[in-house]
Amino acid sequence: TLPALRPAIAAAAAIVFLFTFTSFGVILVLGGPTRSTLETEIYRQTTQLLELQTAAVLSILQLLAVIVLLVVTGRLQGRRTVALALRAAGETARRARSTGERAFLGANLVVATLLLGGPVAVLVARSFETPTGLGFDSYRALGTIRSTSVLFVPPEQAIWNSLSYAVAATAMA
């Protein structure tokens, strides 16, 4: 029975991990400043300290973690999927034949790239901004609390808190 359940268990674990890793409201309300997670740290860096570069770096780290989780989950699901009564992509897919179809497809790809890639590109660019130009200052500052900070947890600890809470919740689930 367990081999047949592995894809469902992997999917459930991934969902629990993802929801816990990206939790915000519960930690913000009940956790307090010493239990800060990645989400709450992004919020605080943005709204209370106006440290947009640090918030951008943390957002990129979270985005990368979520992408890795989705890739791993996709590979786990792909190995043991049950064949459904669906037609294969090879039977239904076809190339755009006319110039109008190609133009429509191209326009859709351009719009999707701008809408999905634009915010991520701006986020990446902002993460490298420093007062003197471009650099890695925000990435280097992840393990420290600035003297002007009102936080009790450095961003590096917030990342660790997010990971440990997500792993614990996944194990319990």
Backbone as a ProteinNet text record, in pm:
[ID]
protein_1_A
[PRIMARY]
TLPALRPAIAAAAAIVFLFTFTSFGVILVLGGPTRSTLETEIYRQTTQLLELQTAAVLSILQLLAVIVLLVVTGRLQGRRTVALALRAAGETARRARSTGERAFLGANLVVATLLLGGPVAVLVARSFETPTGLGFDSYRALGTIRSTSVLFVPPEQAIWNSLSYAVAATAMA
[TERTIARY]
81.6	0	85.9	194.8	279.6	337.3	385.7	435.8	328.6	204.9	97	62.8	87.2	55.7	168.2	287.6	402.3	376.2	319.8	294.8	200.6	98.2	4.4	70.5	152.6	223.6	322.3	393.7	488.6	416.5	303.1	227.9	175.2	121.8	71.2	184	298.7	412.9	459.6	462.3	505.1	408.7	280.2	180.8	193.1	206.8	222.4	349	460.1	585.3	571.5	511.5	497.4	410.7	297.6	211	277.6	349.7	417.2	535	611.4	729.4	691.5	576.1	533.7	426	417.7	316.6	347.8	245.4	265.2	179	50.4	-42.4	-28.8	-20.6	-13.3	114.2	226.2	352.6	351	296.5	293.1	209.3	95.7	5.3	49.6	81.1	109.3	257.7	342.8	483.3	563.9	537.8	617.2	748.6	822.3	944.3	1056.4	1060	1167.6	1140.9	1021.6	986.1	969	1034.5	1021.8	1059.4	980.7	1008.7	1043.3	1069.4	1107	999.2	874.9	764.1	752.3	754.8	739.3	860.8	976.9	1097.2	1091.6	1040.4	1023	927.3	818.1	720.6	783.5	855.8	916.3	1024.1	1105.7	1210.7	1149.6	1035.4	970.8	893.6	808.5	716.7	772.6	853.8	901.2	1037.9	1125.4	1262.3	1290.6	1202.8	1221.1	1352.9	1394.8	1514.3	1470.5	1442.5	1387	1486.4	1615.5	1714.7	1718.7	1717	1717.2	1589.4	1477.2	1350.8	1354.8	1416.8	1428.3	1514.6	1624.6	1712	1635.9	1564.8	1488.4	1378.8	1316.7	1212.8	1271	1389.7	1454.2	1488.9	1540.9	1572.3	1447.2	1337.3	1213.4	1163.4	1172.4	1129.7	1211.3	1341.8	1427	1391.1	1364.1	1326.6	1195.5	1100.2	970.3	988.4	1071	1094.9	1159.8	1260.7	1326.2	1224.9	1140.3	1038.5	942.7	900.9	809.3	875.4	1002.6	1074.3	1087.4	1126.5	1140.6	1006	900.4	767.4	724.7	750.2	716.1	788.1	914.9	989.9	938.2	905.4	849.5	715.6	634.3	504	518.4	616.1	634.1	678.7	746.3	797.4	687.2	586.1	485.4	344.1	319	183.7	103.8	-19.7	-109.2	-165.9	-165.6	-218.2	-368.6	-412.3	-555.3	-610.8	-738.2	-803	-789.4	-670.4	-644.4	-564.1	-578.9	-501.8	-363.8	-265.7	-128.1	-113.5	-16	7.2	40.1	107.8	141.3	19.2	-89.6	-212.8	-288.4	-273.8	-353.4	-273	-141.7	-59.8	-36.7	-29.8	3.4	73.4	150.5	221.4	124.3	158	79.3	100.6	-9.5	1	0.3	-90	-102.8	-24	-7.4	62.2	-15.5	-145.3	-228.5	-211.8	-207.2	-186.3	-49.2	53	188.1	193.6	128.8	127.2	53.5	-58.1	-133.6	-51	14.9	100.9	216.4	279.6	390.5	346.3	230.9	179.6	149.9	91.8	66.2	195.2	296.6	424.7	488.9	481.4	538.7	465.5	333.6	255.3	281.8	283.5	309	449.1	547	683.4	691.1	626.3	628.2	555.9	439.3	361.1	423.7	485.3	544.9	691.7	764.7	907.7	942.7	858.1	887.4	906	810.4	828.5	950.1	978.2	1094.9	1223.1	1226.9	1345.2	1368.7	1262.7	1276	1323	1270.7	1310.5	1459.3	1505.4	1647.4	1732.6	1692.1	1769	1774.8	1663.3	1660.6	1743.1	1758.2	1835.3	1983.7	2029.5	2170.6	2197	2093.1	2113	2175.3	2272.2	2334.6	2336.9	2366.2	2373.1	2479	2580.9	2689.1	2683.1	2582.5	2572	2521.4	2580.8	2540.8	2641.8	2592.3	2681.6	2606.3	2680	2624.6	2604.1	2596.5	2585.4	2464.3	2351.6	2230	2241.5	2310.4	2329.8	2426.2	2529.5	2625.6	2563.1	2462.9	2402.5	2296.3	2274	2168.1	2191.8	2316.4	2344.8	2360.6	2332.3	2354.6	2228.3	2225.4	2119.5	2184.9	2129.6	2185.7	2160	2242.8	2228.6	2097.7	2040.4	1913.5	1793	1816	1707.9	1625.9	1496.6	1406.9	1375	1443.5	1414.7	1504.4	1458	1532.9	1600.8	1566.7	1615.3	1680	1804.6	1863.2	1793.2	1798.4	1730.9	1773.5	1899.6	1946.5	1870.7	1844.4	1768.9	1623.5	1567.5	1430.8	1420.4	1523.9	1525.2	1528.6	1615.1	1625.1	1492.1	1427.9	1298	1196.2	1190.4	1095.1	1119.6	1245.3	1277	1246.3	1284.1	1261.5	1112.7	1034.7	890.6	826.5	869.8	811	846.4	970.3	1009.9	933.4	920	846.4	700.1	636.4	495.4	478.4	573	566.4	580.6	674	692.9	568.1	507.1	385.4	269.2	258.6	149.8	171.4
-120.1	0	126.3	122.2	241	286.9	196.1	244.2	315.3	269.3	334.7	470.8	486.9	613.2	715.9	674.8	767.1	898.4	898.7	1027.8	1117.9	1059.8	1141	1192.8	1109.7	1153.5	1264	1248.5	1351.9	1482.4	1474.5	1595.1	1662.3	1583.3	1639.9	1703.1	1636.3	1692.4	1822	1826.7	1948.4	2063.9	2034	2139.6	2190.6	2101.2	2143.1	2225.8	2179.3	2252.7	2390.5	2397.2	2524	2622.2	2576.5	2665.9	2711.2	2623.2	2660.8	2752.1	2722.6	2801.3	2944	2958.9	3092.1	3150.3	3101.5	3152.4	3296.3	3373.4	3514	3556.1	3546.1	3599.2	3536.9	3405.6	3337.3	3378.4	3380.5	3416.7	3563.9	3648.6	3791.2	3818.2	3751.1	3775.8	3701.1	3573.6	3491.5	3473.3	3487.2	3454.8	3558.7	3684.1	3787.6	3809.5	3912.2	3947.2	3844.1	3765.5	3666.6	3540.7	3524	3408.1	3448.3	3551.7	3603.9	3498.1	3492.4	3401.4	3484.5	3417	3484.7	3582	3538.8	3625.3	3749.4	3729.5	3844.5	3935.9	3878.9	3961.3	4045.7	3989.8	4067.7	4183.3	4154.1	4256.8	4366.9	4328.2	4427.7	4509.6	4443.4	4516.1	4619.3	4586.9	4677	4787.8	4752.5	4852	4930.4	4868	4938.1	5001.7	4935.8	4985.1	5047.3	5026.2	5072.1	5025	4904.1	4840.9	4754.5	4818.9	4747.4	4649.4	4681.2	4589.6	4459	4469.8	4349.1	4269.2	4337.2	4268.3	4199.6	4263.1	4202	4077	4082.3	3965.2	3850.2	3879.6	3775.5	3719.3	3804.8	3758.7	3665.9	3699.1	3613.3	3478.4	3478.8	3352.6	3267.6	3331.5	3256.6	3203.8	3284.4	3241	3121.3	3124.5	3011.9	2885.2	2899.6	2783.8	2723	2805.9	2756.7	2688.6	2745.2	2683.7	2547.3	2537.5	2408.3	2306.6	2348.3	2258.2	2211.2	2301	2263.2	2168.3	2190.4	2101.1	1962	1955.8	1825.6	1753.9	1825.5	1765.5	1717	1797.9	1757.6	1631.6	1621.1	1499.4	1378.2	1397	1285.8	1241.6	1337.8	1304.2	1240.1	1286.2	1235.3	1091	1045	907.8	804.9	839.3	739.1	790.4	838.5	883.1	768.6	764.7	661.8	712.3	627	665.2	684.6	802.2	833.1	820.8	837.5	828.1	960	1019.8	1143.4	1110.4	1193.1	1172.1	1233	1172	1218.9	1353	1430.4	1561.5	1549.4	1442.1	1421.6	1407.8	1361.3	1344.9	1475.9	1566.8	1689.3	1812.9	1811.2	1928.8	1940.5	2064.6	2087.7	2221.7	2237.9	2364.1	2467.8	2593.9	2702.9	2700.1	2699.1	2681	2813.1	2900.7	3024	3137.2	3243.9	3361.9	3422.8	3421.7	3474.7	3395.1	3261.4	3177.2	3202.5	3216.9	3245.3	3380.6	3479.5	3613.1	3611	3540.2	3529.2	3458.8	3350.4	3277.2	3365.2	3435.5	3524.5	3635.8	3695.3	3802.8	3749.5	3630.9	3570.4	3544.7	3495.3	3469.6	3598.7	3705.2	3834	3888.5	3884.7	3935.2	3852	3720.6	3633.9	3658	3674.8	3701.7	3833.8	3936.1	4066.8	4062.6	3998.5	3994.8	3906.5	3796.4	3705.8	3736.1	3771.5	3795	3936.1	4032.3	4172.3	4197.1	4157.7	4180.4	4108.1	3989	3915.2	3986.1	4035.8	4107.8	4235	4308	4428	4390.2	4282.9	4236.3	4202.2	4131.2	4095.8	4221.7	4313.2	4437.3	4517.4	4528.3	4603.8	4538.1	4406.9	4339	4373.4	4419.7	4455.3	4604.8	4685.8	4829.3	4860.3	4950	5000.7	5153	5222.5	5368.9	5419.8	5338	5382.2	5319	5241.2	5175.6	5034	4942.7	4802.5	4724.1	4623.7	4542.5	4434.7	4360.8	4249.7	4286.1	4412.9	4456.1	4396.1	4390.6	4337.9	4188.3	4116.4	3973.1	3948.2	4031.4	4016.2	4049.6	4136.2	4181.8	4088.1	3974.9	3884.4	3830.3	3815	3756.6	3855.3	3982.5	4083.7	4162.9	4222	4317.1	4454.4	4545.2	4680.1	4752.5	4850.7	4924.1	5001	5034.9	5107.5	5015.4	4884.9	4788.4	4780.4	4758	4737.6	4589.8	4504.3	4361.8	4288.6	4175.6	4091.9	3976.4	3953.6	3839.7	3889.1	3848.6	3884.9	3809.1	3861.1	3793.8	3648.5	3618.4	3480.3	3388.3	3436.3	3358	3342.2	3443.3	3432.8	3323.9	3312.5	3206.2	3070.7	3056.8	2931.2	2898.2	2999.1	2976.7	2924.9	2985.2	2940.1	2795.7	2761.2	2623.7	2524.8	2557.6	2462.2	2445.1	2553.6	2540.3	2458.5	2480	2406.8	2258.7	2226.9	2086.7	2018.5	2088.4	2031.1	2006.8	2103.5	2086.9	1974.7	1963.8	1857.1	1720.7	1709.6	1582.4	1545.1	1644.6	1616.1	1575.4	1641.6	1608.6	1470
0	0	0	76.9	87.8	-46.4	-132.2	-262.3	-344.4	-334.6	-407.9	-348.1	-217.3	-150.3	-156	-197.5	-196.7	-270.2	-390.1	-456.3	-376.2	-316.9	-237.3	-111.1	-47.5	73.2	38.3	-72	-114.7	-145.6	-212.1	-244.1	-117.5	-25.5	100.4	180.7	187.7	260.7	196.8	64.3	-4.6	22.6	22.6	48.6	191.1	287.3	427.1	443.3	384.8	394.6	331.9	213.7	142.5	220.4	272.6	349.3	477.8	543.2	667.4	639	535.5	501.3	462.4	401.2	358.3	450	572.3	665.3	703.4	729.8	763.6	881.3	866.2	966	1103.2	1109.2	1238.8	1312.3	1241.3	1303.6	1345	1261.2	1292.8	1416.4	1428.6	1540.8	1666.8	1654.7	1772.2	1803.5	1704.5	1723.3	1799.1	1775	1838.2	1765.7	1803.6	1730.2	1740.9	1847.1	1860	1779.4	1726.3	1644.3	1498	1456.9	1321.7	1218.2	1110.9	1000.2	877.1	768.9	646	600.5	602.6	560.8	648.5	779.7	868.9	861.6	836.1	822.8	695.5	587.6	464	491.2	561.1	595.8	681.1	784.7	874	803.7	723.9	652.1	557.2	500.6	405.7	475.1	570.7	627.1	744.2	827.5	946.5	927.5	852.7	838.8	702.9	607.5	469.8	410.6	448.4	393.9	275.4	164	49.3	-11.6	-5.6	-61.6	18.8	151.3	234.3	212.4	202.3	175	38.8	-58.7	-191.4	-186.3	-112.4	-99.3	-33.5	73.7	142.3	52.1	-27.4	-120.2	-225.8	-274.1	-373.8	-312.7	-190	-123.1	-105.1	-67.6	-51.2	-185.2	-288.3	-420.8	-467.5	-445.9	-484.1	-406.3	-277.2	-196.4	-245.4	-278.9	-328	-463.3	-550.2	-681.2	-664.8	-577.6	-552.9	-501.5	-408.2	-354.4	-463.6	-549.8	-657.2	-757.2	-787	-878.8	-818	-691	-624.4	-620	-584.9	-580	-718.2	-819.9	-956.6	-998.9	-961.6	-996.9	-920.9	-793.4	-716.7	-774.3	-815	-871.8	-1009.3	-1084.6	-1220.3	-1225.3	-1121	-1120	-1102.1	-1024.3	-989.4	-1015.5	-1134.5	-1164.6	-1224.8	-1191	-1243.2	-1374.9	-1474.3	-1604.8	-1595.2	-1630.9	-1629.4	-1770.8	-1783.3	-1913.8	-1989.3	-1984.5	-2057.6	-2182.3	-2282.4	-2403.9	-2386.4	-2444.5	-2433.9	-2504.4	-2461.8	-2521.2	-2669.5	-2706.3	-2847.7	-2936.7	-2881.4	-2959.4	-2976.1	-2882.4	-2885.5	-2924.1	-2905.7	-2935.2	-3085.5	-3131.5	-3271.6	-3283.3	-3387.2	-3410.5	-3466	-3437.9	-3496.8	-3647.2	-3722.8	-3868	-3943.5	-3908.9	-3986.3	-3920.7	-3993.9	-3941.9	-3826.1	-3834	-3725.6	-3596.7	-3609.5	-3491.1	-3430.1	-3515.8	-3465.5	-3396.3	-3454.1	-3393.6	-3259.6	-3255.2	-3130.7	-3023.5	-3059.1	-2966.2	-2919.6	-3011.7	-2976.1	-2882.7	-2910.5	-2824.2	-2684	-2676.7	-2545.4	-2469.2	-2537.7	-2472.3	-2422.1	-2501.4	-2460.4	-2337.8	-2340.7	-2227.4	-2102.4	-2115.7	-1999.4	-1943.7	-2031	-1985.6	-1911.7	-1963.4	-1895.7	-1761.5	-1758.8	-1634.8	-1527.8	-1568.4	-1470.8	-1444.4	-1545.8	-1529.4	-1487.4	-1519.9	-1486.3	-1337.6	-1254.3	-1110	-1052.1	-1101.1	-1050.8	-1094	-1215.9	-1263.7	-1181.7	-1151	-1068.1	-928.4	-873.4	-740.8	-737.4	-837.8	-845	-858.2	-943.4	-960.7	-831.2	-761.3	-635.4	-526.2	-531.4	-427.9	-436.1	-551.9	-568.4	-551.9	-532.3	-516.2	-380.8	-381.7	-259.4	-269	-160.6	-167.9	-266.4	-293	-381.8	-520	-550.1	-680.4	-664.2	-739.9	-733	-649.2	-576.7	-495.3	-420.6	-338.6	-262	-114.7	-82.2	57.7	127.9	61.2	123.7	149.3	63	84	200.1	209.5	319.2	454.4	455.2	580.6	635.2	572.4	617.3	758	798.7	928.7	1041.6	1018	1120.8	1148.3	1266.2	1301.5	1302	1226.7	1222.3	1353.2	1383.6	1509.8	1515.9	1400.4	1397.4	1395	1398.8	1386.6	1515.2	1497.8	1611.7	1628.5	1552.2	1553.1	1651.8	1697.5	1787.6	1715.4	1590.5	1515.2	1386	1357.7	1228.6	1115.5	993.5	881.7	864.4	890	879.2	976.3	1097.1	1194.5	1150.4	1085.5	1034.5	928.6	843.7	743.4	812.8	912.9	987.2	1056	1116.4	1180.6	1080.3	962.2	859.3	821.6	798.4	759.6	871	993.8	1103.4	1132.5	1129.6	1150.9	1038.6	914.8	802.8	809.8	844.6	855.7	970	1082.8	1197.6	1162.3	1097.6	1059.8	958.1	865.6	765.7	832.5	927.2	997.6	1078.7	1142.4	1219.6	1129.3	1014.3	920.6	861.8
[MASK]
+++++++++++++++++++++++++++++++++++++++++++++++++++++++++++++++++++++++++++++++++++++++++++++++++++++++++++++++++++++++++++++++++++++++++++++++++++++++++++++++++++++++++++++

